[in-house]
mmCIF file of C-alpha atoms and ligand atoms in Angstrom:
data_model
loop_
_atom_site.group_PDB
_atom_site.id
_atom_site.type_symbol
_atom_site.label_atom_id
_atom_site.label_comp_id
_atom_site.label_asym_id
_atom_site.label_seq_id
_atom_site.Cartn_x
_atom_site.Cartn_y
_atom_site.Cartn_z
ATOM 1 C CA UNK A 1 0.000 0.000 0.000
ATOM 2 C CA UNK A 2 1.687 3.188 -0.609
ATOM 3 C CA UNK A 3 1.665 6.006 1.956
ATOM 4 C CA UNK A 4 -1.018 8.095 0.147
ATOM 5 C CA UNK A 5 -3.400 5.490 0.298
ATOM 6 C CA UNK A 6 -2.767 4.560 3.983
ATOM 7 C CA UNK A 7 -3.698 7.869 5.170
ATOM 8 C CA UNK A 8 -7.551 7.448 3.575
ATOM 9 C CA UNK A 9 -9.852 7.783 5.637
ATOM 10 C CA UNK A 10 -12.671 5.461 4.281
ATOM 11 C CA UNK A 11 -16.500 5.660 5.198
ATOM 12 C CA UNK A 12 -18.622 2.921 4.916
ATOM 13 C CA UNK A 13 -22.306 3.775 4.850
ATOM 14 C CA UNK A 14 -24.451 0.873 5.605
ATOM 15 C CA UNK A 15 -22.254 -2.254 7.729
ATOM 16 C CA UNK A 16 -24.251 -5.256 7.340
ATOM 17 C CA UNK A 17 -23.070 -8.051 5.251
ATOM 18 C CA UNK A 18 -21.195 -6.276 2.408
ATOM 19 C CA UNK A 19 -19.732 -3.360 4.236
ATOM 20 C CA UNK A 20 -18.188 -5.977 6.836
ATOM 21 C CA UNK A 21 -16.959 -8.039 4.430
ATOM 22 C CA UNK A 22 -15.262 -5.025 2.973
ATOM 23 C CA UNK A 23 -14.147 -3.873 6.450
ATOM 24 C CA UNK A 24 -12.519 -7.397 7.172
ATOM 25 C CA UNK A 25 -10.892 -7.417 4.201
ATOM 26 C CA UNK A 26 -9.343 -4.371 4.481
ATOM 27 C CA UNK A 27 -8.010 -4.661 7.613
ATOM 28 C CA UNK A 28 -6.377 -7.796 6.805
ATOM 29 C CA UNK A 29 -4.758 -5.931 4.121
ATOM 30 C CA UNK A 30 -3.372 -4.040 6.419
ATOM 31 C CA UNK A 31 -5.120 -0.867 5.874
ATOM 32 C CA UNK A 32 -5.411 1.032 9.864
ATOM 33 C CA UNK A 33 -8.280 0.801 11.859
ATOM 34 C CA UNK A 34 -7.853 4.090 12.840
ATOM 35 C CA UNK A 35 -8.792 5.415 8.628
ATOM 36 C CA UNK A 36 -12.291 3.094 9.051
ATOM 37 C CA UNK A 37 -15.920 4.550 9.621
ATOM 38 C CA UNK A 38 -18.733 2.684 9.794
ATOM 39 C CA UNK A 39 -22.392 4.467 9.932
ATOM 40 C CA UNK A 40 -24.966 2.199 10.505
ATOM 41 C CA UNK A 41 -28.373 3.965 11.133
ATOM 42 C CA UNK A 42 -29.572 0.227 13.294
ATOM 43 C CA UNK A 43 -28.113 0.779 16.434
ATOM 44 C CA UNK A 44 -28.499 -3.209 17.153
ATOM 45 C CA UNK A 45 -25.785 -3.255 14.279
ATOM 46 C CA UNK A 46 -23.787 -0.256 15.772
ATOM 47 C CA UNK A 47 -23.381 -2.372 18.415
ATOM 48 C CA UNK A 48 -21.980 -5.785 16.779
ATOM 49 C CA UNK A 49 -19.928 -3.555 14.491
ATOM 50 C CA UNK A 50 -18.239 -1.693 17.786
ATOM 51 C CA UNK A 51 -17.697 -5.615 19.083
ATOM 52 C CA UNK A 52 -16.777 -6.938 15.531
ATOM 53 C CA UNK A 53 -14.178 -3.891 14.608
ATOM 54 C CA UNK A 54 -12.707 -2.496 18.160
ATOM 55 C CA UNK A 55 -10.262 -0.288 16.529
ATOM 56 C CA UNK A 56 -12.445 1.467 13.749
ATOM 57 C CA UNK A 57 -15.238 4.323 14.306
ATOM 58 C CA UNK A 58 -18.654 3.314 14.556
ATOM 59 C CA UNK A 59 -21.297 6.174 14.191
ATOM 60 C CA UNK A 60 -25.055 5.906 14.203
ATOM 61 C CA UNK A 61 -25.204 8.938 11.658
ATOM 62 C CA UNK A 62 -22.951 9.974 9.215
ATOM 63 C CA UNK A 63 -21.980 13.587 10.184
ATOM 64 C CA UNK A 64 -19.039 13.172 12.041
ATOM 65 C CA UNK A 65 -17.941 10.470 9.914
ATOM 66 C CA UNK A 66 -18.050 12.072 6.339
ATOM 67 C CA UNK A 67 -15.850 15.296 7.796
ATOM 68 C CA UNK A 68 -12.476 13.192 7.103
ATOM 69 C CA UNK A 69 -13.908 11.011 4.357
ATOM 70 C CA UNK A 70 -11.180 10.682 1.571
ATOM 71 C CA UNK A 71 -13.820 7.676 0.249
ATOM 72 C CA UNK A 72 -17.507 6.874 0.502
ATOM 73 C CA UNK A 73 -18.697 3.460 0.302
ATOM 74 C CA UNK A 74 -22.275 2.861 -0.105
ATOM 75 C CA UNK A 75 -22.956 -0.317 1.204
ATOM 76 C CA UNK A 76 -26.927 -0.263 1.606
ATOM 77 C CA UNK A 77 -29.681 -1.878 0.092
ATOM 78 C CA UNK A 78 -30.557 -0.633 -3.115
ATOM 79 C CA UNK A 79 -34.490 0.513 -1.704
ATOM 80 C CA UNK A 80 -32.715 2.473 0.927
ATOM 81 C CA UNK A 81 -29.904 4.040 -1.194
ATOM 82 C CA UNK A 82 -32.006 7.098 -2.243
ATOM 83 C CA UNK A 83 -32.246 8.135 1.386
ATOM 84 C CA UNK A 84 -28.794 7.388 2.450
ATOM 85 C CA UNK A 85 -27.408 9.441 -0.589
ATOM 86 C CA UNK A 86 -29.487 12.376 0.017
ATOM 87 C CA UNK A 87 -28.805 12.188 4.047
ATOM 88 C CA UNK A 88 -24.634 13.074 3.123
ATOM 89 C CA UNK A 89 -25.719 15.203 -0.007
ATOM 90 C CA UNK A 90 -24.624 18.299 1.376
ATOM 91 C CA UNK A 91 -21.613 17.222 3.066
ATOM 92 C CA UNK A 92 -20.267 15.293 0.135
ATOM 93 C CA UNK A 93 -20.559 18.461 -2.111
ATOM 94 C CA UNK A 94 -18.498 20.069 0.484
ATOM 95 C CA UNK A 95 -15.646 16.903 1.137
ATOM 96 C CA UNK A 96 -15.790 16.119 -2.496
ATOM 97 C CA UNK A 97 -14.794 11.999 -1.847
ATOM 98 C CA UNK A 98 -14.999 9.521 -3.961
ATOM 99 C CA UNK A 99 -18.152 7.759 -4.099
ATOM 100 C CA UNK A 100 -18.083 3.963 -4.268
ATOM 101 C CA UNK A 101 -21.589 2.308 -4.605
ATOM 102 C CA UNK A 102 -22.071 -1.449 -4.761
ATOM 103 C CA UNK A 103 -25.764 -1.277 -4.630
ATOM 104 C CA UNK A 104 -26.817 -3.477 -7.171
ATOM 105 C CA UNK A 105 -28.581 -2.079 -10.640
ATOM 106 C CA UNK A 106 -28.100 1.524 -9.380
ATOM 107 C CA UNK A 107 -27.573 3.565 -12.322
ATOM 108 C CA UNK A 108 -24.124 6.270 -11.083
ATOM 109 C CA UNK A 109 -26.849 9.113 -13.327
ATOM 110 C CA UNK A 110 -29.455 8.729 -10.289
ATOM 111 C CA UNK A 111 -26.390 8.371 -7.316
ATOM 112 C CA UNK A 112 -25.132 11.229 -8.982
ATOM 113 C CA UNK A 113 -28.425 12.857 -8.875
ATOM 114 C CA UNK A 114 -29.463 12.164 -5.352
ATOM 115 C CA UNK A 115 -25.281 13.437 -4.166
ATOM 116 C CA UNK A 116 -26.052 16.611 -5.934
ATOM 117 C CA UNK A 117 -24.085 16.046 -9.296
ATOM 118 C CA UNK A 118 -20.195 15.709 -10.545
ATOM 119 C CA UNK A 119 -18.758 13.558 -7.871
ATOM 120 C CA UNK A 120 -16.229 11.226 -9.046
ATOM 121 C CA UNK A 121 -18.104 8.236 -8.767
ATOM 122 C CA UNK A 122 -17.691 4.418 -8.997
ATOM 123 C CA UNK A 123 -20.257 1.631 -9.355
ATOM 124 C CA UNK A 124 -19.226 -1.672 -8.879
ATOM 125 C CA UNK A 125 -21.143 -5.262 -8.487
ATOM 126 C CA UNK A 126 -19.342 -7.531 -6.057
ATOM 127 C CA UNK A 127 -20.632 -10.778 -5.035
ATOM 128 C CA UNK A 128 -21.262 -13.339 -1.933
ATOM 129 C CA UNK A 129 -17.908 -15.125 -2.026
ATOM 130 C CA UNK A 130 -16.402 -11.094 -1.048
ATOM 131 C CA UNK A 131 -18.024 -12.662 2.453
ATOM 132 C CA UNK A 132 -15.115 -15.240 2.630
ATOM 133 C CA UNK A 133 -12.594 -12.706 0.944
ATOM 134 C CA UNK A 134 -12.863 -14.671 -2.656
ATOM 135 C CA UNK A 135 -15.195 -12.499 -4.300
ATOM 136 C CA UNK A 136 -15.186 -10.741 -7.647
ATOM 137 C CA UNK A 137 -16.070 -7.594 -8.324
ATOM 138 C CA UNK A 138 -16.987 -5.213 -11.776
ATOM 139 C CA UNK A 139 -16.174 -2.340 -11.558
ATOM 140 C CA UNK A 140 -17.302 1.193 -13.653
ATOM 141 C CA UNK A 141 -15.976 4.828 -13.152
ATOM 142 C CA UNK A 142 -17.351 8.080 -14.377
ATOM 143 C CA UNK A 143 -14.612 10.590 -16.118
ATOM 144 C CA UNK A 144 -14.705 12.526 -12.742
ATOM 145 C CA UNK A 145 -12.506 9.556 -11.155
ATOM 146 C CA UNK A 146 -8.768 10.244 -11.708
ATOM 147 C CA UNK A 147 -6.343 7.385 -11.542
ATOM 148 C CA UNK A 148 -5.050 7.520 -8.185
ATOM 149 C CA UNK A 149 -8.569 7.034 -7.390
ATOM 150 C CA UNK A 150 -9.102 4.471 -9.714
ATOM 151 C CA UNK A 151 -6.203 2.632 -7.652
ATOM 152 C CA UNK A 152 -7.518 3.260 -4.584
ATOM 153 C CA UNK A 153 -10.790 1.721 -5.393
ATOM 154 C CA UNK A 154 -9.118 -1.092 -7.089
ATOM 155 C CA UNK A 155 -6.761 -1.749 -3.351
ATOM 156 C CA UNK A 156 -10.529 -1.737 -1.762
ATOM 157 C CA UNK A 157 -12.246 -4.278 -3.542
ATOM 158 C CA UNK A 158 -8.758 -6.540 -4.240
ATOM 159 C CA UNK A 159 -9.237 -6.636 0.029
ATOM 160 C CA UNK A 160 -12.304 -9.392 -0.584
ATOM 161 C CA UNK A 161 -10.881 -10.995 -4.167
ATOM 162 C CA UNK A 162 -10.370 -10.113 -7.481
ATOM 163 C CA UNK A 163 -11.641 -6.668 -9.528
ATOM 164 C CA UNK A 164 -12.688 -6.343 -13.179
ATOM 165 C CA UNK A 165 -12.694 -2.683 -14.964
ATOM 166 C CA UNK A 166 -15.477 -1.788 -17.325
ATOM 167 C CA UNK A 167 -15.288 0.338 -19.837
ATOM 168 C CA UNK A 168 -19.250 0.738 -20.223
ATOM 169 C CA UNK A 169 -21.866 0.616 -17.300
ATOM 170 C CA UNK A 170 -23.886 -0.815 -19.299
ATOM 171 C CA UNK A 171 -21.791 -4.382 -18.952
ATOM 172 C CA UNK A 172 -22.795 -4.189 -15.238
ATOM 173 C CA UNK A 173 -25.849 -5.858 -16.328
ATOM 174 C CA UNK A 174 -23.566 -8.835 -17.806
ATOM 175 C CA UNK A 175 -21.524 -9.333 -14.796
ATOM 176 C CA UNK A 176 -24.397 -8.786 -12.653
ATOM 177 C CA UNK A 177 -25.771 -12.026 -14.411
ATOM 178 C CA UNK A 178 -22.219 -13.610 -14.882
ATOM 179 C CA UNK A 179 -20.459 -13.269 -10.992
ATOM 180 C CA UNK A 180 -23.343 -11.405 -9.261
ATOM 181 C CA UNK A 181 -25.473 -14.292 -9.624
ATOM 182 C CA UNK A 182 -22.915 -16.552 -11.073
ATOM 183 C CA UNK A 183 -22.453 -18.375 -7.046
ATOM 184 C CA UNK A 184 -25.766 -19.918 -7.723
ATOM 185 C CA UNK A 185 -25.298 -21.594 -10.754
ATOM 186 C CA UNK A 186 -22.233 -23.415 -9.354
ATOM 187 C CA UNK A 187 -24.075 -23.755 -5.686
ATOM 188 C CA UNK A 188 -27.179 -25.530 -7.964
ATOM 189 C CA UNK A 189 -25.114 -27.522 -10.108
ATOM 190 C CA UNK A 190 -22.975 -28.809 -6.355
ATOM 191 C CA UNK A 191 -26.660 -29.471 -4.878
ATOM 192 C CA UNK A 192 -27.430 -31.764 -8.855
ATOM 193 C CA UNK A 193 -24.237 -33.507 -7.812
ATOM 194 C CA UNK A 194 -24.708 -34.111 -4.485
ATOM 195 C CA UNK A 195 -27.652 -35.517 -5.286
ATOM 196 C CA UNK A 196 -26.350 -37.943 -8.155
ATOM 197 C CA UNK A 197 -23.653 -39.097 -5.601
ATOM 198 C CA UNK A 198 -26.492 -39.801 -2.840
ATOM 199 C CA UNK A 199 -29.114 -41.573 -5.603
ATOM 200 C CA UNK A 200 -25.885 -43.433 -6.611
ATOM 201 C CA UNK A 201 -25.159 -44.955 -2.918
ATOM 202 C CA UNK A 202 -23.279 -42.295 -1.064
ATOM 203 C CA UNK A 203 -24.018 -40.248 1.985
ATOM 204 C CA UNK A 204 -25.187 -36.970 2.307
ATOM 205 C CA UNK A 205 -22.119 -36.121 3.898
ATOM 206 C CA UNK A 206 -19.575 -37.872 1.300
ATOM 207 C CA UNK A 207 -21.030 -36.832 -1.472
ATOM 208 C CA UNK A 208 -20.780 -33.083 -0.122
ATOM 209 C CA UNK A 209 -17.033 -33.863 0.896
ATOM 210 C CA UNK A 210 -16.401 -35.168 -2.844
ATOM 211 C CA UNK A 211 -18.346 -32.690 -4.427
ATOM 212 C CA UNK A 212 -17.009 -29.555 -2.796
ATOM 213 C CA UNK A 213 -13.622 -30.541 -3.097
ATOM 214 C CA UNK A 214 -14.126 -31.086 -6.289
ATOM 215 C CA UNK A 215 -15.751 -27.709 -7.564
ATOM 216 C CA UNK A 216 -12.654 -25.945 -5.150
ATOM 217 C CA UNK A 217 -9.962 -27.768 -6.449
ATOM 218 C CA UNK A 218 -11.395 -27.277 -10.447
ATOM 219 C CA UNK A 219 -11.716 -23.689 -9.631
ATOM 220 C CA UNK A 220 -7.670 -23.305 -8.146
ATOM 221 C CA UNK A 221 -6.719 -25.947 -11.319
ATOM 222 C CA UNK A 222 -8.145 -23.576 -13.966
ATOM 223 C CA UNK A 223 -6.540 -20.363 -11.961
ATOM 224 C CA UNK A 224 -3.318 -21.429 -11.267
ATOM 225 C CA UNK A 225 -2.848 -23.211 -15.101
ATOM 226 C CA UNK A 226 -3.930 -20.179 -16.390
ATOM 227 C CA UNK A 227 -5.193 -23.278 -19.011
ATOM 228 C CA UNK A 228 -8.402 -22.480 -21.069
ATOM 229 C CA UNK A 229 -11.582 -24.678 -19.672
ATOM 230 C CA UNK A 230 -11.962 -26.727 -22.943
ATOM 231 C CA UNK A 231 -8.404 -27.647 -22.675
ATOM 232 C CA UNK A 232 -8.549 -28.847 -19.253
ATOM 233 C CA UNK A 233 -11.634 -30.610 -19.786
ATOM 234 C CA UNK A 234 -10.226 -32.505 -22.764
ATOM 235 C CA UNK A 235 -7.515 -33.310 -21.044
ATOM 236 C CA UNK A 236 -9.690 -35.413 -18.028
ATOM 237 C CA UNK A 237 -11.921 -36.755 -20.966
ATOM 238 C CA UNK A 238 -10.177 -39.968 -22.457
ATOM 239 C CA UNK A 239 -11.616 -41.170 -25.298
ATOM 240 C CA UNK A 240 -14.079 -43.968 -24.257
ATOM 241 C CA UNK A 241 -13.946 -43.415 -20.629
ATOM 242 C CA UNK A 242 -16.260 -42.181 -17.795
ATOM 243 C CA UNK A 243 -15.602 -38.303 -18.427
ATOM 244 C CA UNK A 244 -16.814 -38.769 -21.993
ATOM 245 C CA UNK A 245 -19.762 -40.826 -21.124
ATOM 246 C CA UNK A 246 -20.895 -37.511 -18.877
ATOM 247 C CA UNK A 247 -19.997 -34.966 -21.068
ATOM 248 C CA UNK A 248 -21.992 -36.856 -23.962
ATOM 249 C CA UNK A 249 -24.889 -36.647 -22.186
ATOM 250 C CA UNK A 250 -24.264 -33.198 -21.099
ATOM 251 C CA UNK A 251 -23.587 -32.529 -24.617
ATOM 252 C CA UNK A 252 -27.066 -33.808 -25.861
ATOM 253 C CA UNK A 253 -29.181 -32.214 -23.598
ATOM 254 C CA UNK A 254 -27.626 -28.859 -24.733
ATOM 255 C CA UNK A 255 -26.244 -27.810 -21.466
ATOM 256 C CA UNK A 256 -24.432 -25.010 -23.240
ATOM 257 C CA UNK A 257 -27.297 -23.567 -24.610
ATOM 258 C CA UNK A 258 -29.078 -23.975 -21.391
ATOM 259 C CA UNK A 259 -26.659 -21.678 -19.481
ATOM 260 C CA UNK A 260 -26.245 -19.416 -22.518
ATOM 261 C CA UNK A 261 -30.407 -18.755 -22.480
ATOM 262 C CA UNK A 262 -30.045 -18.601 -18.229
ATOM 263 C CA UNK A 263 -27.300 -15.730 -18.156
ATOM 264 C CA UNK A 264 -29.356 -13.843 -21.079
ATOM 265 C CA UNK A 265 -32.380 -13.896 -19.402
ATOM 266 C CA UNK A 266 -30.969 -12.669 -16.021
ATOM 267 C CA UNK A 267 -28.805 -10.245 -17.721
ATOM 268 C CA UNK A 268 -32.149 -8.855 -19.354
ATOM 269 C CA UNK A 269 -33.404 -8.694 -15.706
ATOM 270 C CA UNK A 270 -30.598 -6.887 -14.066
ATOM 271 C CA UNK A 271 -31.319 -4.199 -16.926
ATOM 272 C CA UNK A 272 -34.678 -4.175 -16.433
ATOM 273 C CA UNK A 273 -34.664 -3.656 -12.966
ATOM 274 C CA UNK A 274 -32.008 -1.010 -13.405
ATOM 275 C CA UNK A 275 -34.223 0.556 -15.590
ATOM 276 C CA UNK A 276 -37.331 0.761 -13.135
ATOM 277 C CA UNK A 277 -35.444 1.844 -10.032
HETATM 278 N N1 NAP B 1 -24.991 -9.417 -0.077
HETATM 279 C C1 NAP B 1 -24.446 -9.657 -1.262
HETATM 280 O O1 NAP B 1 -24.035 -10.738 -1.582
HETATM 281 C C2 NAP B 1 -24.278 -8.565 -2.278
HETATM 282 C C3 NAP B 1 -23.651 -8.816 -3.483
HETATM 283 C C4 NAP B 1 -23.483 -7.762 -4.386
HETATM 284 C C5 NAP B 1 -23.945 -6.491 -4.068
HETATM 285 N N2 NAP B 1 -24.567 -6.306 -2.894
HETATM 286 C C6 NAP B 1 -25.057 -4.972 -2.572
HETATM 287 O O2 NAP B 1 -24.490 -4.578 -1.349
HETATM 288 C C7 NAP B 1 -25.382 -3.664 -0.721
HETATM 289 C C8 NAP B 1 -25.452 -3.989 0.756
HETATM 290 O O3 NAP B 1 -25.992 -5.302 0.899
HETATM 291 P P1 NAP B 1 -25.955 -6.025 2.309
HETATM 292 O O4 NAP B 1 -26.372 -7.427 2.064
HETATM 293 O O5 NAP B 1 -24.645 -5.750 2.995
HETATM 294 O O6 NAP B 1 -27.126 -5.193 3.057
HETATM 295 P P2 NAP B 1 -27.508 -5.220 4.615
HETATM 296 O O7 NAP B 1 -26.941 -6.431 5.271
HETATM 297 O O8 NAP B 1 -28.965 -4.928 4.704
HETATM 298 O O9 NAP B 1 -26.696 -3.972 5.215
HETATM 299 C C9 NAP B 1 -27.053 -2.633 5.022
HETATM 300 C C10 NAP B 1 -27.026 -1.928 6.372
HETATM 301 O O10 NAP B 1 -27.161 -0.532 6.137
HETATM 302 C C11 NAP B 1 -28.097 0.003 7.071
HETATM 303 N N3 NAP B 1 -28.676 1.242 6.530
HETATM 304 C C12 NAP B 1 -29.819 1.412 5.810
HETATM 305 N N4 NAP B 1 -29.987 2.711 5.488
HETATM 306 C C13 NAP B 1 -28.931 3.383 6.010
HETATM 307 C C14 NAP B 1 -28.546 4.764 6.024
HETATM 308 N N5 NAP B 1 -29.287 5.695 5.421
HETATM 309 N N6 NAP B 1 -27.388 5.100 6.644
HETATM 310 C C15 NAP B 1 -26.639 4.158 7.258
HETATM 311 N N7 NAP B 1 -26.969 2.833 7.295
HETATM 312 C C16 NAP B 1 -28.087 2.455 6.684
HETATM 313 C C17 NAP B 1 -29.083 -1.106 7.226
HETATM 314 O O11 NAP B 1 -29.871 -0.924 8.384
HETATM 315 P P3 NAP B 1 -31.440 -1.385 8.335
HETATM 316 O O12 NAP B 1 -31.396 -2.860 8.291
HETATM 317 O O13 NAP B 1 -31.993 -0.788 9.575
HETATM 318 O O14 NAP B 1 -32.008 -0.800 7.063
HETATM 319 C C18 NAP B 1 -28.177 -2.327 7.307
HETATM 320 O O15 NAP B 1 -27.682 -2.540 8.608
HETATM 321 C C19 NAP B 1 -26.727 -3.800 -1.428
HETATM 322 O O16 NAP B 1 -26.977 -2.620 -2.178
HETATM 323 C C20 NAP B 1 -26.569 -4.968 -2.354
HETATM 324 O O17 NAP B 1 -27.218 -4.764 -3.594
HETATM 325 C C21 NAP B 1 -24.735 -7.303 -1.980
#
């Protein structure tokens, strides 16, 4: 981290299950306590977030906390976002930080809107594996952001995984239906296997062991290779053997289409709903 960015001071509006993810991952990156806010208008959550994060500032309303914010994190439900923008309006025309919002299908023309207009702001999708630090994030800028701000939103979002730029917001819509809901897709097609291995004899419990393992060790194979998918596929299908006999089947009932047609049509949703918010 170089020394500019360690003296940030970085606001989090909204700590529940994102912004302490985000918190977490940041501090085990090293960056100080000390340059952490949290405001959390549920003072249940003030609470766990004072227990949770000793060493970073915990405020019930932002005031305080946006005086020495370098960075603004919007970490609130997208329903609530209007509010929570137009609560540290005033005070973010006067701070001038950089806005980073990763409520999802927020358009940055209506954040910009509801902040009073030309903030430099970012909109980013994350998703749930960010809660385990092994997320991956999209990320869009407006021209307002310069680079050392592009940097330093890249060193917050690198705390809970890996970041992808964007050079249209539009393409939020695609990672939205790629990564954003992509954890499903693999979480259904674990629970299809898991249930093969169980019809086929095993226990719950082994075929969740084998399964798991499985999807966690493909996943660090295909990283670490830096291998394309076909080409590590062909290389566990021998001609004739079990692999093939799967694939075949996979093959026939058009699984590629099937998962084409799926990411389309939540793609199309993520715009839509984007569009109606
Ligand atoms: N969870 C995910 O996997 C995921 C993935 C990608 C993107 N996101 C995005 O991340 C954002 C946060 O999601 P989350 O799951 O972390 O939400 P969450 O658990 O509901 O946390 C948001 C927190 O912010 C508080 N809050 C609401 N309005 C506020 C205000 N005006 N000022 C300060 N605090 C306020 C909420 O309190 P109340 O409960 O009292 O309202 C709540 O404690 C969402 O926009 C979501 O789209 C989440």
């Amino acid at each position: 981290m170089n020394s500019l960015q360690h003296n940030l001071n970085i606001v989090f509006i909204g700590g529940g299950n994102m912004g302490q993810a985000l918190v977490t991952g940041l501090l085990d990156s090293g960056w100080p306590a000390d340059n952490i806010a949290v405001v959390d208008n549920d003072h249940a959550m003030t609470i766990k977030l004072k227990e949770k994060f000793p060493h970073c500032h915990v405020y019930s309303q932002s005031e305080a906390a946006l005086n020495l914010a370098d960075v603004v994190v919007l970490a609130v439900k997208p329903q609530v976002i209007q509010t929570a923008c137009e609560q540290i309006a005033a005070q973010c025309q006067i701070k001038r930080p950089l806005i980073i919002s990763i409520a999802a299908g927020i358009l940055i023309n209506s954040i910009d809107h509801w902040l009073g207009g030309e903030l430099p702001i970012i909109r980013s999708m994350p998703n749930t594996p960010a809660l385990v630090q092994a997320g991956v994030t999209g990320l869009y800028a407006t021209e307002e952001v310069s680079a050392e701000q592009h940097e330093i939103a890249e060193k917050i979002l690198c705390s809970v995984g890996d970041v992808c730029w964007l050079d249209d917001e539009a393409l939020l819509d695609v990672v939205t239906a790629l990564s954003g809901s992509g954890p499903a897709y693999f979480f259904y097609l674990i629970e299809a296997m898991i249930e093969a291995g169980k019809s086929l004899g095993l226990s719950e419990t082994q075929a969740r062991e084998l399964t798991v393992a499985t999807a966690a060790g493909a996943a660090k194979l295909i990283k670490q290779s830096g291998k394309s998918a076909q080409d590590l596929r062909l290389a566990v299908t021998s001609k004739g053997g079990t692999t093939e006999a799967a694939i075949n089947t996979l093959q026939e009932h058009e699984m590629k289409k099937i998962i084409d047609t799926a990411i389309s049509k939540a793609a199309e949703k993520s715009k839509l709903l984007a569009n109606t918010k």
